[in-house]
Tab-separated table of C-alpha atoms and ligand atoms in Angstrom:
chain	number	residue	atom	x	y	z
A	284	UNK	CA	-75.742	0.533	212.853
A	285	UNK	CA	-72.472	-0.602	211.244
A	286	UNK	CA	-71.033	2.275	209.249
A	287	UNK	CA	-68.301	2.455	206.671
A	288	UNK	CA	-65.176	4.214	207.934
A	289	UNK	CA	-63.725	4.781	204.469
A	290	UNK	CA	-63.937	8.062	202.606
A	291	UNK	CA	-66.328	6.401	200.145
A	292	UNK	CA	-69.755	7.782	201.046
A	293	UNK	CA	-70.506	10.618	203.447
A	294	UNK	CA	-73.224	9.196	205.659
A	295	UNK	CA	-72.681	11.130	208.881
A	296	UNK	CA	-70.151	13.008	210.986
A	297	UNK	CA	-70.224	10.637	213.989
A	298	UNK	CA	-67.784	8.216	212.408
A	299	UNK	CA	-65.487	10.495	210.429
A	300	UNK	CA	-62.026	11.363	211.708
A	301	UNK	CA	-60.996	14.870	212.703
A	302	UNK	CA	-58.404	14.726	209.926
A	303	UNK	CA	-61.087	14.071	207.320
A	304	UNK	CA	-63.294	16.792	208.836
A	305	UNK	CA	-60.562	19.434	208.816
A	306	UNK	CA	-59.467	18.342	205.336
A	307	UNK	CA	-62.980	18.887	204.022
A	308	UNK	CA	-63.152	22.293	205.715
A	309	UNK	CA	-59.805	23.352	204.246
A	310	UNK	CA	-60.923	22.216	200.810
A	311	UNK	CA	-64.266	24.006	201.224
A	312	UNK	CA	-62.572	27.240	202.301
A	313	UNK	CA	-60.515	27.158	199.106
A	314	UNK	CA	-63.776	26.942	197.128
A	315	UNK	CA	-65.411	29.947	198.839
A	316	UNK	CA	-64.466	32.488	196.113
A	317	UNK	CA	-66.006	30.176	193.502
A	318	UNK	CA	-69.058	29.625	195.717
A	319	UNK	CA	-69.502	33.411	195.899
A	320	UNK	CA	-69.183	33.646	192.116
A	321	UNK	CA	-66.002	35.729	192.455
A	322	UNK	CA	-63.762	33.306	190.586
A	323	UNK	CA	-64.079	30.294	188.356
A	324	UNK	CA	-62.700	26.802	188.848
A	325	UNK	CA	-61.584	24.289	186.262
A	326	UNK	CA	-64.198	21.784	185.108
A	327	UNK	CA	-62.463	19.087	187.139
A	328	UNK	CA	-65.595	16.928	187.312
A	329	UNK	CA	-66.443	17.254	183.614
A	330	UNK	CA	-68.176	14.100	182.392
A	331	UNK	CA	-69.362	13.139	185.880
A	332	UNK	CA	-73.071	12.833	186.673
A	333	UNK	CA	-74.477	13.543	190.152
A	334	UNK	CA	-77.893	12.113	191.021
A	335	UNK	CA	-79.957	14.230	193.446
A	336	UNK	CA	-82.680	12.102	195.056
A	337	UNK	CA	-84.740	14.309	197.376
A	338	UNK	CA	-87.713	12.545	198.914
A	339	UNK	CA	-88.263	15.442	201.340
A	340	UNK	CA	-88.529	19.113	200.390
A	341	UNK	CA	-85.382	21.216	200.167
A	342	UNK	CA	-84.338	24.653	198.975
A	343	UNK	CA	-80.779	25.146	200.252
A	344	UNK	CA	-79.376	21.621	200.155
A	345	UNK	CA	-80.687	20.529	196.771
A	346	UNK	CA	-79.969	23.904	195.213
A	347	UNK	CA	-76.435	24.105	196.543
A	348	UNK	CA	-75.540	20.528	195.571
A	349	UNK	CA	-76.721	21.392	192.062
A	350	UNK	CA	-74.752	24.655	191.984
A	351	UNK	CA	-71.679	22.940	193.441
A	352	UNK	CA	-71.766	20.181	190.809
A	353	UNK	CA	-72.192	22.668	187.962
A	354	UNK	CA	-69.387	24.940	189.208
A	355	UNK	CA	-67.099	21.870	189.065
A	356	UNK	CA	-68.244	20.956	185.566
A	357	UNK	CA	-70.422	17.961	186.517
A	358	UNK	CA	-73.939	17.312	185.269
A	359	UNK	CA	-76.858	16.643	187.598
A	360	UNK	CA	-80.096	14.726	187.417
A	361	UNK	CA	-82.748	15.441	190.035
A	362	UNK	CA	-85.660	13.423	191.335
A	363	UNK	CA	-87.953	14.878	193.982
A	364	UNK	CA	-90.483	13.080	196.148
A	365	UNK	CA	-93.753	13.980	194.519
A	366	UNK	CA	-92.438	13.200	191.014
A	367	UNK	CA	-90.624	9.978	191.876
A	368	UNK	CA	-92.129	6.513	191.905
A	369	UNK	CA	-91.792	6.303	195.695
A	370	UNK	CA	-95.193	8.022	195.581
A	371	UNK	CA	-96.473	4.807	193.883
A	372	UNK	CA	-95.051	2.590	196.608
A	373	UNK	CA	-91.554	1.874	195.294
A	374	UNK	CA	-89.113	1.302	198.137
A	375	UNK	CA	-86.272	3.688	198.892
A	376	UNK	CA	-83.680	1.030	198.028
A	377	UNK	CA	-85.352	0.139	194.737
A	378	UNK	CA	-85.582	3.822	193.767
A	379	UNK	CA	-81.916	4.384	194.608
A	380	UNK	CA	-80.802	1.231	192.752
A	381	UNK	CA	-82.682	2.347	189.648
A	382	UNK	CA	-81.013	5.764	189.675
A	383	UNK	CA	-77.623	4.139	190.205
A	384	UNK	CA	-78.351	1.855	187.236
A	385	UNK	CA	-78.705	4.948	185.028
A	386	UNK	CA	-74.971	5.460	185.438
A	387	UNK	CA	-74.740	8.271	187.973
A	388	UNK	CA	-71.320	8.640	189.571
A	389	UNK	CA	-72.632	9.659	193.012
A	390	UNK	CA	-75.999	9.718	194.714
A	391	UNK	CA	-76.974	12.680	196.910
A	392	UNK	CA	-80.050	11.669	198.866
A	393	UNK	CA	-82.531	13.045	201.380
A	394	UNK	CA	-85.219	10.859	202.925
A	395	UNK	CA	-87.496	10.753	205.952
A	396	UNK	CA	-86.116	7.447	207.250
A	397	UNK	CA	-83.352	7.743	209.845
A	398	UNK	CA	-80.577	5.477	208.570
A	399	UNK	CA	-81.922	5.586	205.002
A	400	UNK	CA	-78.650	6.781	203.483
A	401	UNK	CA	-76.694	4.036	205.209
A	402	UNK	CA	-79.201	1.426	204.013
A	403	UNK	CA	-78.937	2.631	200.424
A	404	UNK	CA	-75.122	2.659	200.607
A	405	UNK	CA	-75.243	-1.100	201.147
A	406	UNK	CA	-77.218	-1.643	197.940
A	407	UNK	CA	-75.560	0.612	195.340
A	408	UNK	CA	-72.040	0.665	193.964
A	409	UNK	CA	-71.629	4.458	193.826
A	410	UNK	CA	-70.765	6.912	196.624
A	411	UNK	CA	-73.783	7.956	198.685
A	412	UNK	CA	-73.870	11.461	200.195
A	413	UNK	CA	-76.419	11.911	202.955
A	414	UNK	CA	-78.357	15.154	202.437
A	415	UNK	CA	-80.482	14.534	205.543
A	416	UNK	CA	-82.025	11.271	206.747
A	417	UNK	CA	-84.982	11.687	209.085
A	418	UNK	CA	-83.891	12.699	212.580
A	419	UNK	CA	-80.441	11.134	212.191
A	420	UNK	CA	-77.800	13.293	210.476
A	421	UNK	CA	-77.295	16.078	207.938
A	422	UNK	CA	-73.502	15.931	207.569
A	423	UNK	CA	-73.030	18.648	204.953
A	424	UNK	CA	-75.100	21.004	207.143
A	425	UNK	CA	-72.777	20.278	210.083
A	426	UNK	CA	-69.797	20.946	207.835
A	427	UNK	CA	-71.198	24.200	206.464
A	428	UNK	CA	-72.135	25.450	209.920
A	429	UNK	CA	-68.586	24.698	211.066
A	430	UNK	CA	-67.162	26.462	207.996
A	431	UNK	CA	-69.311	29.565	208.590
A	432	UNK	CA	-67.969	29.753	212.137
A	433	UNK	CA	-64.325	28.950	211.426
A	434	UNK	CA	-64.080	31.421	208.556
A	435	UNK	CA	-65.770	34.080	210.697
A	436	UNK	CA	-63.223	33.471	213.479
A	437	UNK	CA	-60.321	33.367	211.024
A	438	UNK	CA	-58.204	30.914	213.033
A	439	UNK	CA	-58.262	27.989	210.596
A	440	UNK	CA	-60.318	24.783	210.947
A	441	UNK	CA	-60.603	24.827	214.739
A	442	UNK	CA	-63.220	25.884	217.271
A	443	UNK	CA	-60.961	25.473	220.328
A	444	UNK	CA	-62.239	27.632	223.182
A	445	UNK	CA	-65.647	28.312	221.625
A	446	UNK	CA	-68.970	27.696	223.365
A	447	UNK	CA	-71.914	27.187	221.031
A	448	UNK	CA	-75.586	27.042	222.037
A	449	UNK	CA	-77.918	24.934	219.904
A	450	UNK	CA	-81.413	26.117	220.762
A	451	UNK	CA	-84.897	24.690	220.340
A	452	UNK	CA	-86.246	21.552	218.692
A	453	UNK	CA	-83.141	19.413	219.141
A	454	UNK	CA	-84.599	15.927	219.586
A	455	UNK	CA	-86.082	15.946	216.097
A	456	UNK	CA	-83.098	17.677	214.513
A	457	UNK	CA	-80.533	16.040	212.253
A	458	UNK	CA	-78.999	19.522	211.981
A	459	UNK	CA	-78.381	19.593	215.741
A	460	UNK	CA	-76.758	16.152	215.727
A	461	UNK	CA	-74.392	16.825	212.856
A	462	UNK	CA	-73.646	20.340	214.099
A	463	UNK	CA	-72.791	19.161	217.605
A	464	UNK	CA	-70.552	16.418	216.215
A	465	UNK	CA	-68.690	18.844	213.945
A	466	UNK	CA	-68.317	21.540	216.608
A	467	UNK	CA	-67.065	19.204	219.341
A	468	UNK	CA	-64.634	17.433	216.995
A	469	UNK	CA	-63.177	20.888	216.320
A	470	UNK	CA	-62.824	21.551	220.059
A	471	UNK	CA	-65.955	23.563	220.932
A	472	UNK	CA	-68.242	22.965	223.891
A	473	UNK	CA	-71.923	22.701	222.940
A	474	UNK	CA	-74.866	23.671	225.152
A	475	UNK	CA	-78.230	22.264	224.079
A	476	UNK	CA	-81.009	24.655	225.170
A	477	UNK	CA	-84.697	23.812	225.133
A	478	UNK	CA	-87.678	22.467	227.026
A	479	UNK	CA	-87.573	18.794	228.139
A	480	UNK	CA	-89.851	17.792	225.252
A	481	UNK	CA	-87.335	19.148	222.730
A	482	UNK	CA	-84.017	18.874	224.564
A	483	UNK	CA	-84.161	15.698	226.671
A	484	UNK	CA	-81.373	15.137	229.199
A	485	UNK	CA	-80.409	12.002	227.233
A	486	UNK	CA	-78.745	14.356	224.710
A	487	UNK	CA	-75.789	14.433	227.125
A	488	UNK	CA	-74.936	10.974	225.709
A	489	UNK	CA	-74.875	12.224	222.126
A	490	UNK	CA	-71.101	11.974	221.808
A	491	UNK	CA	-70.912	8.382	223.049
A	492	UNK	CA	-69.247	6.188	220.398
A	493	UNK	CA	-68.335	9.204	218.240
A	494	UNK	CA	-64.694	9.311	217.166
A	495	UNK	CA	-62.189	12.136	217.688
A	496	UNK	CA	-64.285	14.312	220.006
A	497	UNK	CA	-62.445	17.132	221.817
A	498	UNK	CA	-65.266	19.248	223.278
A	499	UNK	CA	-68.288	18.453	225.446
A	500	UNK	CA	-72.073	18.671	225.369
A	501	UNK	CA	-74.469	19.709	228.145
A	502	UNK	CA	-78.198	20.429	228.382
A	503	UNK	CA	-79.957	23.401	229.972
A	504	UNK	CA	-83.503	24.750	230.015
A	505	UNK	CA	-82.468	28.364	230.609
A	506	UNK	CA	-81.669	30.333	227.466
A	507	UNK	CA	-81.173	33.616	229.311
A	508	UNK	CA	-78.425	32.152	231.512
A	509	UNK	CA	-76.652	30.598	228.524
A	510	UNK	CA	-76.598	33.606	226.187
A	511	UNK	CA	-73.949	35.731	228.019
A	512	UNK	CA	-71.524	32.758	227.934
A	513	UNK	CA	-71.605	31.817	224.275
A	514	UNK	CA	-69.764	32.642	221.087
A	515	UNK	CA	-72.562	31.482	218.767
A	516	UNK	CA	-76.251	30.610	218.953
A	517	UNK	CA	-77.612	28.112	216.435
A	518	UNK	CA	-81.381	28.621	216.441
A	519	UNK	CA	-83.359	25.604	215.199
A	520	UNK	CA	-86.594	25.516	213.290
A	521	UNK	CA	-89.552	24.001	215.123
A	522	UNK	CA	-90.224	20.893	213.024
A	523	UNK	CA	-93.994	20.666	212.982
A	524	UNK	CA	-93.800	18.097	210.148
A	525	UNK	CA	-92.047	15.653	212.527
A	526	UNK	CA	-94.747	16.025	215.166
A	527	UNK	CA	-93.191	18.802	217.249
A	528	UNK	CA	-95.667	20.915	219.155
A	529	UNK	CA	-95.200	24.087	221.176
A	530	UNK	CA	-97.017	25.947	223.879
A	531	UNK	CA	-98.098	29.553	223.415
A	532	UNK	CA	-95.081	30.943	225.262
A	533	UNK	CA	-92.411	29.133	223.190
A	534	UNK	CA	-91.202	32.345	221.530
A	535	UNK	CA	-91.065	34.098	224.911
A	536	UNK	CA	-89.015	31.287	226.459
A	537	UNK	CA	-86.821	30.167	223.565
A	538	UNK	CA	-87.139	32.706	220.774
A	539	UNK	CA	-84.156	34.958	220.066
A	540	UNK	CA	-85.366	38.540	219.916
A	541	UNK	CA	-83.293	41.731	219.888
A	542	UNK	CA	-83.347	42.136	223.668
A	543	UNK	CA	-82.066	38.620	224.199
A	544	UNK	CA	-79.479	38.924	221.444
A	545	UNK	CA	-78.139	42.050	223.177
A	546	UNK	CA	-77.248	39.907	226.206
A	547	UNK	CA	-74.775	37.908	224.121
A	548	UNK	CA	-71.104	38.953	224.110
A	549	UNK	CA	-70.416	41.646	221.512
A	550	UNK	CA	-68.523	39.246	219.254
A	551	UNK	CA	-71.141	36.463	219.397
A	552	UNK	CA	-72.949	35.441	216.216
A	553	UNK	CA	-76.357	34.002	215.365
A	554	UNK	CA	-76.982	31.119	212.975
A	555	UNK	CA	-79.998	29.242	211.625
A	556	UNK	CA	-79.977	26.371	209.100
A	557	UNK	CA	-83.195	27.525	207.401
A	558	UNK	CA	-85.986	27.433	206.580
A	559	UNK	CA	-86.784	30.045	209.243
A	560	UNK	CA	-90.071	30.463	211.106
A	561	UNK	CA	-89.660	34.233	211.500
A	562	UNK	CA	-91.045	35.502	214.783
A	563	UNK	CA	-91.051	32.061	216.361
A	564	UNK	CA	-87.524	30.750	216.940
A	565	UNK	CA	-85.876	33.987	215.789
A	566	UNK	CA	-87.097	37.567	215.381
A	567	UNK	CA	-86.797	39.086	211.884
A	568	UNK	CA	-84.551	41.872	213.265
A	569	UNK	CA	-82.064	39.275	214.570
A	570	UNK	CA	-82.341	37.085	211.498
A	571	UNK	CA	-81.353	40.046	209.302
A	572	UNK	CA	-79.221	41.855	211.892
A	573	UNK	CA	-75.479	42.431	212.249
A	574	UNK	CA	-74.821	39.259	214.247
A	575	UNK	CA	-76.436	37.017	211.641
A	576	UNK	CA	-74.301	34.520	209.697
A	577	UNK	CA	-77.357	33.002	208.020
A	578	UNK	CA	-76.584	34.060	204.444
A	579	UNK	CA	-72.915	33.198	204.966
A	580	UNK	CA	-74.088	29.705	205.938
A	581	UNK	CA	-75.830	29.379	202.579
A	582	UNK	CA	-72.706	30.392	200.646
A	583	UNK	CA	-70.612	28.055	202.793
A	584	UNK	CA	-73.074	25.327	201.806
A	585	UNK	CA	-72.050	25.610	198.159
A	586	UNK	CA	-68.342	25.512	199.081
A	587	UNK	CA	-68.779	22.506	201.381
A	588	UNK	CA	-70.725	20.595	198.760
A	589	UNK	CA	-68.021	21.348	196.186
A	590	UNK	CA	-65.461	19.911	198.624
A	591	UNK	CA	-67.571	16.814	199.276
A	592	UNK	CA	-68.178	16.170	195.560
A	593	UNK	CA	-64.445	16.543	194.927
A	594	UNK	CA	-63.657	14.097	197.734
A	595	UNK	CA	-66.084	11.530	196.370
A	596	UNK	CA	-65.574	11.971	192.625
A	597	UNK	CA	-62.225	13.530	191.755
A	598	UNK	CA	-60.147	10.350	191.832
B	883	CP	N1	-80.909	23.615	205.967
B	883	CP	C1	-81.543	22.826	205.069
B	883	CP	O1	-81.334	21.598	205.023
B	883	CP	O2	-82.391	23.500	204.252
B	883	CP	P1	-83.271	22.814	203.117
B	883	CP	O3	-84.273	21.929	203.800
B	883	CP	O4	-83.900	23.950	202.377
B	883	CP	O5	-82.352	21.993	202.258
C-alpha cells in the first residue's frame, strides 16, 4: 500500500516520523488541562467543520473527536453506520466523497475495511484522519496510549528503557498495531503475549518497513513469565465481532486478575483501550484498581485528538 508521507492526513503510525510523533505528543500534552476541563483554549478552529464518519460503533473515539473539535471552536457533523446510506449499498468512497462535497474541512473516519482510510484519502481533497480501519491501524489510539504512558512517567515524549506487554487478541487488533508502532518509535520494547491463534509468531515482523523504530518486538505465550519484567500491560479486548473465539480457560491463561497484577513490578501500570469485557481479559478489581491508567487514557484521547485536529486544520 503506497502511503502519503506528508502531514496531510493521519492514516497510520507506520509511516510517520519520530519527529512528527513526538511533536503530536508534545502538542497533546499542552492540551491536557483543556481536555480535563480545567482550562479553556481559544476558538482557534472557529469556522471549521469536522466530518465524523463512523461506519463501526464507537464510544470513546467518536465522542472524543467531537469534544476535541468543540473545545477548539470547530463544528462537527456526524454520520454513523446504521443511519448512513452505506446501509443501502453505497460504497465507502462514494459516501466519503459526498460528505467531503458538503464542505467539511477534515474527515474523521472509522470503517471495517483494512486500508479504507487510505483508499478514501485518494478520492477526497480534505485531510483524512483514520479513526480505525478494520484490523489495520488506529493511529490516534496509539498516540493516546503513548501519551498516557509518557505523562505517567514524566520524562517527556520518550519510552526509552520501558518494556510493554500487549496481551490477548493481537492478530485482529488495530490497537495493538498502532500501539506497538508508537511505543517502539519512542524507544520501548514490546512483548506480544497470547495464544498462537491470537498472537502468531509472524507478529515479530510487524516493524518491517516501519520508519524511525528504536525498540523491538517479540512474541511469547507465557503471561506469567512476562509480567515481572514489564513496566506496562496493555490488555486487549477479545474481538468476537471479527471472528475471534476463545476456549473456556482463556481468562485463566491470559486474563489479568489481582493475583497476576501483584506479580508486576510495583511501578507497573495497566491499560486497556476499551470497551472492556470485565472478567474476561481483565478483572474488575484491576480495571478499577490503583495501577489502572484506563480513565487517563480516555482523557488523553481528547488531548491527542485536539492535537491532531490542530495539525490538520490550523494552517
Ligand atoms: N478504544 C476505542 O477505539 O474505543 P471505541 O470503539 O469506543 O471508540
